[in-house]
mmCIF file of C-alpha atoms in Angstrom:
data_model
loop_
_atom_site.group_PDB
_atom_site.id
_atom_site.type_symbol
_atom_site.label_atom_id
_atom_site.label_comp_id
_atom_site.label_asym_id
_atom_site.label_seq_id
_atom_site.Cartn_x
_atom_site.Cartn_y
_atom_site.Cartn_z
ATOM 1 C CA LEU E 344 -131.214 34.204 -41.459
ATOM 2 C CA GLN E 345 -132.373 30.412 -42.262
ATOM 3 C CA LYS E 346 -133.076 30.578 -45.345
ATOM 4 C CA ASP E 347 -129.340 31.589 -45.934
ATOM 5 C CA LEU E 348 -128.319 29.353 -44.033
ATOM 6 C CA GLU E 349 -129.761 26.531 -46.112
ATOM 7 C CA GLU E 350 -128.753 27.551 -49.230
ATOM 8 C CA VAL E 351 -125.240 28.736 -48.383
ATOM 9 C CA LYS E 352 -125.453 24.165 -47.583
ATOM 10 C CA VAL E 353 -126.724 24.159 -51.107
ATOM 11 C CA LEU E 354 -123.981 25.931 -52.652
ATOM 12 C CA LEU E 355 -121.940 24.059 -50.562
ATOM 13 C CA GLU E 356 -122.756 21.009 -51.136
ATOM 14 C CA LYS E 357 -122.223 21.715 -55.577
ATOM 15 C CA ALA E 358 -119.294 23.719 -55.156
ATOM 16 C CA THR E 359 -115.816 22.023 -56.402
ATOM 17 C CA ARG E 360 -112.645 24.222 -56.332
ATOM 18 C CA LYS E 361 -111.418 24.614 -52.617
ATOM 19 C CA ARG E 362 -111.571 28.857 -52.543
ATOM 20 C CA VAL E 363 -115.405 28.747 -53.024
ATOM 21 C CA ARG E 364 -115.589 25.902 -50.756
ATOM 22 C CA ASP E 365 -113.762 27.497 -47.869
ATOM 23 C CA ALA E 366 -115.489 31.056 -48.819
ATOM 24 C CA LEU E 367 -119.593 29.227 -48.051
ATOM 25 C CA THR E 368 -117.948 27.289 -44.671
ATOM 26 C CA ALA E 369 -116.984 30.796 -43.486
ATOM 27 C CA GLU E 370 -120.259 32.136 -44.750
ATOM 28 C CA LYS E 371 -122.060 28.891 -43.430
ATOM 29 C CA SER E 372 -120.471 29.709 -39.690
ATOM 30 C CA LYS E 373 -121.132 33.084 -39.977
ATOM 31 C CA ILE E 374 -125.081 32.633 -40.300
ATOM 32 C CA GLU E 375 -124.816 30.036 -37.763
ATOM 33 C CA THR E 376 -123.705 31.765 -35.414
ATOM 34 C CA GLU E 377 -125.210 35.279 -35.568
ATOM 35 C CA ILE E 378 -128.091 31.746 -35.285
ATOM 36 C CA LYS E 379 -127.167 31.036 -32.529
ATOM 37 C CA ASN E 380 -126.663 34.252 -30.753
ATOM 38 C CA LYS E 381 -130.151 35.430 -32.029
ATOM 39 C CA MET E 382 -131.945 32.426 -30.732
ATOM 40 C CA GLN E 383 -129.704 33.511 -26.942
ATOM 41 C CA GLN E 384 -131.391 36.986 -27.747
ATOM 42 C CA LYS E 385 -134.875 35.752 -28.151
ATOM 43 C CA SER E 386 -135.087 33.682 -25.042
ATOM 44 C CA GLN E 387 -133.868 36.160 -22.756
ATOM 45 C CA ARG E 388 -136.355 38.991 -24.300
ATOM 46 C CA LYS E 389 -138.774 35.406 -23.024
ATOM 47 C CA ALA E 390 -138.051 34.811 -19.630
ATOM 48 C CA GLU E 391 -137.427 38.555 -19.119
ATOM 49 C CA LEU E 392 -141.295 39.049 -20.221
ATOM 50 C CA LEU E 393 -142.684 36.526 -17.578
ATOM 51 C CA GLU E 394 -140.534 37.634 -15.247
ATOM 52 C CA ASN E 395 -142.075 40.846 -15.552
ATOM 53 C CA GLU E 396 -145.748 39.168 -16.021
ATOM 54 C CA LYS E 397 -144.913 37.272 -11.822
ATOM 55 C CA PRO E 398 -147.495 39.257 -9.117
ATOM 56 C CA ALA E 399 -145.959 41.301 -7.009
ATOM 57 C CA ALA E 400 -145.326 39.843 -4.114
ATOM 58 C CA VAL E 401 -147.269 40.033 -0.901
ATOM 59 C CA VAL E 402 -145.733 42.390 1.119
ATOM 60 C CA ALA E 403 -147.868 41.485 4.864
ATOM 61 C CA PRO E 404 -148.904 44.329 6.662
ATOM 62 C CA ILE E 405 -146.949 45.263 10.003
ATOM 63 C CA THR E 406 -149.788 44.406 12.675
ATOM 64 C CA THR E 407 -150.025 46.732 15.572
ATOM 65 C CA GLY E 408 -152.194 44.832 17.401
ATOM 66 C CA TYR E 409 -154.305 45.929 20.729
ATOM 67 C CA THR E 410 -154.760 50.023 20.886
ATOM 68 C CA VAL E 411 -152.816 50.253 24.906
ATOM 69 C CA LYS E 412 -155.257 53.686 26.814
ATOM 70 C CA ILE E 413 -152.694 55.248 28.869
ATOM 71 C CA SER E 414 -153.459 55.941 32.260
ATOM 72 C CA ASN E 415 -150.053 56.457 34.481
ATOM 73 C CA TYR E 416 -148.658 59.361 33.709
ATOM 74 C CA GLY E 417 -146.168 62.060 35.435
ATOM 75 C CA TRP E 418 -146.702 65.422 35.272
ATOM 76 C CA ASP E 419 -144.875 68.947 36.395
ATOM 77 C CA GLN E 420 -144.475 72.631 35.760
ATOM 78 C CA SER E 421 -141.671 75.718 35.238
ATOM 79 C CA ASP E 422 -142.919 79.431 34.297
ATOM 80 C CA LYS E 423 -143.820 78.762 30.465
ATOM 81 C CA PHE E 424 -144.564 74.511 30.479
ATOM 82 C CA VAL E 425 -146.671 72.423 31.769
ATOM 83 C CA LYS E 426 -144.797 68.977 30.876
ATOM 84 C CA ILE E 427 -146.053 65.562 30.194
ATOM 85 C CA TYR E 428 -144.230 63.049 31.244
ATOM 86 C CA ILE E 429 -145.278 59.200 29.923
ATOM 87 C CA THR E 430 -143.259 56.319 30.447
ATOM 88 C CA LEU E 431 -143.311 53.434 27.346
ATOM 89 C CA THR E 432 -140.098 51.026 27.072
ATOM 90 C CA GLY E 433 -138.257 51.322 23.449
ATOM 91 C CA VAL E 434 -140.393 54.597 22.311
ATOM 92 C CA HIS E 435 -136.972 56.179 21.425
ATOM 93 C CA GLN E 436 -136.788 53.133 18.338
ATOM 94 C CA VAL E 437 -139.818 53.612 16.890
ATOM 95 C CA PRO E 438 -139.624 55.990 13.784
ATOM 96 C CA ALA E 439 -140.275 59.497 14.432
ATOM 97 C CA GLU E 440 -143.622 59.790 12.614
ATOM 98 C CA ASN E 441 -144.960 56.659 14.957
ATOM 99 C CA VAL E 442 -145.181 58.996 17.664
ATOM 100 C CA GLN E 443 -148.041 61.380 16.844
ATOM 101 C CA VAL E 444 -149.437 64.232 19.255
ATOM 102 C CA HIS E 445 -152.328 66.543 18.212
ATOM 103 C CA PHE E 446 -153.094 70.217 19.751
ATOM 104 C CA THR E 447 -156.759 70.646 19.369
ATOM 105 C CA GLU E 448 -158.927 72.984 20.417
ATOM 106 C CA ARG E 449 -162.409 71.973 22.702
ATOM 107 C CA LEU E 450 -165.552 73.438 23.317
ATOM 108 C CA SER E 451 -164.916 74.075 26.476
ATOM 109 C CA PHE E 452 -164.875 77.335 28.527
ATOM 110 C CA ILE E 453 -163.353 79.420 30.889
ATOM 111 C CA ILE E 454 -163.504 82.468 32.368
ATOM 112 C CA TRP E 455 -159.357 83.288 32.535
ATOM 113 C CA ASP E 456 -157.821 87.084 33.005
ATOM 114 C CA GLY E 457 -161.322 88.608 32.702
ATOM 115 C CA GLN E 458 -162.100 86.802 29.179
ATOM 116 C CA VAL E 459 -163.506 83.514 28.382
ATOM 117 C CA HIS E 460 -161.054 81.583 26.879
ATOM 118 C CA ILE E 461 -161.482 77.747 24.725
ATOM 119 C CA LEU E 462 -160.734 74.843 26.734
ATOM 120 C CA LYS E 463 -157.527 73.446 24.853
ATOM 121 C CA SER E 464 -156.236 69.097 25.205
ATOM 122 C CA PHE E 465 -154.072 66.908 23.323
ATOM 123 C CA ASP E 466 -153.431 63.824 21.816
ATOM 124 C CA LEU E 467 -150.636 60.950 22.086
ATOM 125 C CA LEU E 468 -150.557 57.822 19.386
ATOM 126 C CA VAL E 469 -147.976 55.842 19.558
ATOM 127 C CA LYS E 470 -147.812 53.405 16.466
ATOM 128 C CA ASN E 471 -146.728 49.538 15.813
ATOM 129 C CA LEU E 472 -144.513 49.368 19.407
ATOM 130 C CA ASN E 473 -143.895 46.071 20.389
ATOM 131 C CA GLY E 474 -146.764 45.156 18.057
ATOM 132 C CA LYS E 475 -149.588 47.485 20.392
ATOM 133 C CA SER E 476 -149.834 50.409 19.363
ATOM 134 C CA TYR E 477 -150.783 53.310 22.770
ATOM 135 C CA SER E 478 -153.281 55.983 22.599
ATOM 136 C CA MET E 479 -153.912 58.423 25.746
ATOM 137 C CA ILE E 480 -156.239 61.869 25.557
ATOM 138 C CA VAL E 481 -156.267 64.465 27.467
ATOM 139 C CA ASN E 482 -159.152 67.221 27.905
ATOM 140 C CA ASN E 483 -160.478 69.772 29.397
ATOM 141 C CA LEU E 484 -156.758 71.318 30.425
ATOM 142 C CA LEU E 485 -157.036 73.553 34.056
ATOM 143 C CA LYS E 486 -155.912 76.677 32.450
ATOM 144 C CA PRO E 487 -155.411 78.511 28.542
ATOM 145 C CA ILE E 488 -152.357 76.411 26.462
ATOM 146 C CA SER E 489 -150.496 77.900 23.347
ATOM 147 C CA VAL E 490 -151.719 75.117 20.203
ATOM 148 C CA GLU E 491 -149.564 76.882 18.159
ATOM 149 C CA GLY E 492 -146.792 76.916 21.572
ATOM 150 C CA SER E 493 -146.721 73.117 22.245
ATOM 151 C CA SER E 494 -144.858 70.373 20.791
ATOM 152 C CA LYS E 495 -143.472 66.822 22.228
ATOM 153 C CA LYS E 496 -139.857 65.631 22.690
ATOM 154 C CA ILE E 497 -138.700 61.303 22.584
ATOM 155 C CA LYS E 498 -136.249 61.103 25.003
ATOM 156 C CA THR E 499 -135.181 57.650 26.244
ATOM 157 C CA ASP E 500 -138.122 55.205 26.914
ATOM 158 C CA THR E 501 -140.336 58.335 27.449
ATOM 159 C CA VAL E 502 -142.632 60.987 25.306
ATOM 160 C CA LEU E 503 -142.182 64.386 27.078
ATOM 161 C CA ILE E 504 -145.298 66.617 25.878
ATOM 162 C CA LEU E 505 -144.694 70.230 26.360
ATOM 163 C CA CYS E 506 -147.701 72.791 26.619
ATOM 164 C CA ARG E 507 -147.131 76.153 26.221
ATOM 165 C CA LYS E 508 -149.079 78.346 28.862
ATOM 166 C CA ARG E 509 -150.806 81.240 27.727
ATOM 167 C CA ALA E 510 -150.353 82.668 30.853
ATOM 168 C CA GLU E 511 -146.712 82.521 31.612
ATOM 169 C CA ASN E 512 -145.543 82.745 35.402
ATOM 170 C CA THR E 513 -148.681 81.048 36.492
ATOM 171 C CA ARG E 514 -149.009 77.729 38.731
ATOM 172 C CA TRP E 515 -151.764 75.335 37.419
ATOM 173 C CA ASP E 516 -152.706 73.186 41.065
ATOM 174 C CA TYR E 517 -154.577 70.194 38.403
ATOM 175 C CA LEU E 518 -153.753 69.584 34.778
ATOM 176 C CA THR E 519 -157.574 69.203 33.632
ATOM 177 C CA GLN E 520 -160.540 70.696 35.465
ATOM 178 C CA VAL E 521 -162.471 67.444 36.115
ATOM 179 C CA GLU E 522 -159.362 66.395 38.586
ATOM 180 C CA LYS E 523 -159.865 70.188 40.160
ATOM 181 C CA GLU E 524 -163.697 69.127 40.437
ATOM 182 C CA CYS E 525 -163.066 66.179 41.781
ATOM 183 C CA LYS E 526 -160.424 67.300 44.168
ATOM 184 C CA GLU E 527 -162.511 70.300 45.720
ATOM 185 C CA LYS E 528 -165.321 67.409 46.151
ATOM 186 C CA GLU E 529 -163.104 65.234 48.715
ATOM 187 C CA LYS E 530 -163.208 68.389 50.439
ATOM 188 C CA PRO E 531 -165.128 69.155 53.947
ATOM 189 C CA SER E 532 -167.201 71.755 53.794
ATOM 190 C CA TYR E 533 -167.014 74.863 56.407
ATOM 191 C CA ASP E 534 -170.114 77.310 56.313
ATOM 192 C CA THR E 535 -170.114 79.402 58.549
ATOM 193 C CA GLU E 536 -173.791 80.546 58.176
ATOM 194 C CA THR E 537 -174.691 77.054 59.258
ATOM 195 C CA ASP E 538 -175.072 75.589 62.971
ATOM 196 C CA PRO E 539 -171.115 74.611 64.081
ATOM 197 C CA SER E 540 -172.541 71.680 65.693
ATOM 198 C CA GLU E 541 -173.861 70.136 61.896
ATOM 199 C CA GLY E 542 -170.627 71.404 60.675
ATOM 200 C CA LEU E 543 -168.939 68.830 63.416
ATOM 201 C CA MET E 544 -170.989 66.422 63.157
ATOM 202 C CA ASN E 545 -170.142 66.469 59.175
ATOM 203 C CA VAL E 546 -166.989 66.180 59.620
ATOM 204 C CA LEU E 547 -167.014 62.897 61.790
ATOM 205 C CA LYS E 548 -169.717 61.675 59.399
ATOM 206 C CA LYS E 549 -167.131 61.881 57.151
ATOM 207 C CA ILE E 550 -164.222 61.089 58.911
ATOM 208 C CA TYR E 551 -166.338 57.680 59.737
ATOM 209 C CA GLU E 552 -167.141 56.592 56.521
ATOM 210 C CA ASP E 553 -163.226 57.020 54.625
ATOM 211 C CA GLY E 554 -161.957 55.599 58.227
ATOM 212 C CA ASP E 555 -160.689 51.866 58.925
ATOM 213 C CA ASP E 556 -162.752 49.854 61.198
ATOM 214 C CA ASP E 557 -160.484 51.042 63.967
ATOM 215 C CA MET E 558 -161.359 54.414 63.666
ATOM 216 C CA LYS E 559 -165.317 52.896 63.051
ATOM 217 C CA ARG E 560 -165.229 51.796 66.583
ATOM 218 C CA THR E 561 -163.453 54.067 67.876
ATOM 219 C CA ILE E 562 -166.628 57.149 67.115
ATOM 220 C CA ASN E 563 -168.682 54.926 67.826
ATOM 221 C CA LYS E 564 -168.030 54.492 70.915
ATOM 222 C CA ALA E 565 -167.338 58.022 71.488
ATOM 223 C CA TRP E 566 -171.023 58.428 70.054
ATOM 224 C CA VAL E 567 -172.953 56.053 72.651
ATOM 225 C CA GLU E 568 -170.663 57.769 75.819
ATOM 226 C CA SER E 569 -172.396 61.316 74.764
ATOM 227 C CA ARG E 570 -175.484 59.543 74.149
ATOM 228 C CA GLU E 571 -175.095 57.935 77.547
ATOM 229 C CA LYS E 572 -173.899 61.348 79.078
ATOM 230 C CA GLN E 573 -176.579 62.632 77.396
ATOM 231 C CA ALA E 574 -178.670 60.487 79.425
ATOM 232 C CA LYS E 575 -178.009 61.359 82.546
ATOM 233 C CA GLY E 576 -177.728 65.503 82.447
ATOM 234 C CA ASP E 577 -174.585 65.715 81.525
ATOM 235 C CA THR E 578 -174.585 67.578 78.763
ATOM 236 C CA GLU E 579 -170.052 67.506 78.506
ATOM 237 C CA PHE E 580 -168.871 66.062 74.720
#
């Protein structure tokens, strides 16, 4: 196009007749317009290439801060489910995929209904809630559950975990085996085959250890008075 334009200019300088000059002038304008359009298209393509060559914008990852271990929860039960309630402010506003609950089998066993069952467990992970993650792991539930029948629900500020009882219409006195064992260890033992006075002493010892200062002073006083009476030959206690 540039060479055509140069040649038209040379011819236009040599032309003497009006019709020829007008035709050459029109052709000159046409070529100049084409050159201008081509230059604009070239500049546009160059700008697009430069834009495509720019490095992709770096998106800062969403930081979730540290992970908080959940220790406070409530639970109750129905004929079919054990229900665990975890209160987390704003949990209903995070994406559903950020709240994950996995029901798994652990290598712990229990004899139930004459059969050996693998105890089930669950773990909860809530990601990116107010810049933190929250986790809760519960191992060795008290009785067998159905992994397939268990699920979760998200309510306002609450995660509800539904553990489906393997044996319906059975009551759970505790949530986990560990909780049951700890509670039973705290109960005073009464062995009918041992000396009754020994059992009484064990009960008094337990009351003394768990009592406040006033209770301990009262027991000490009673003990001293009892020893004094025994020394005088009075066996009444």
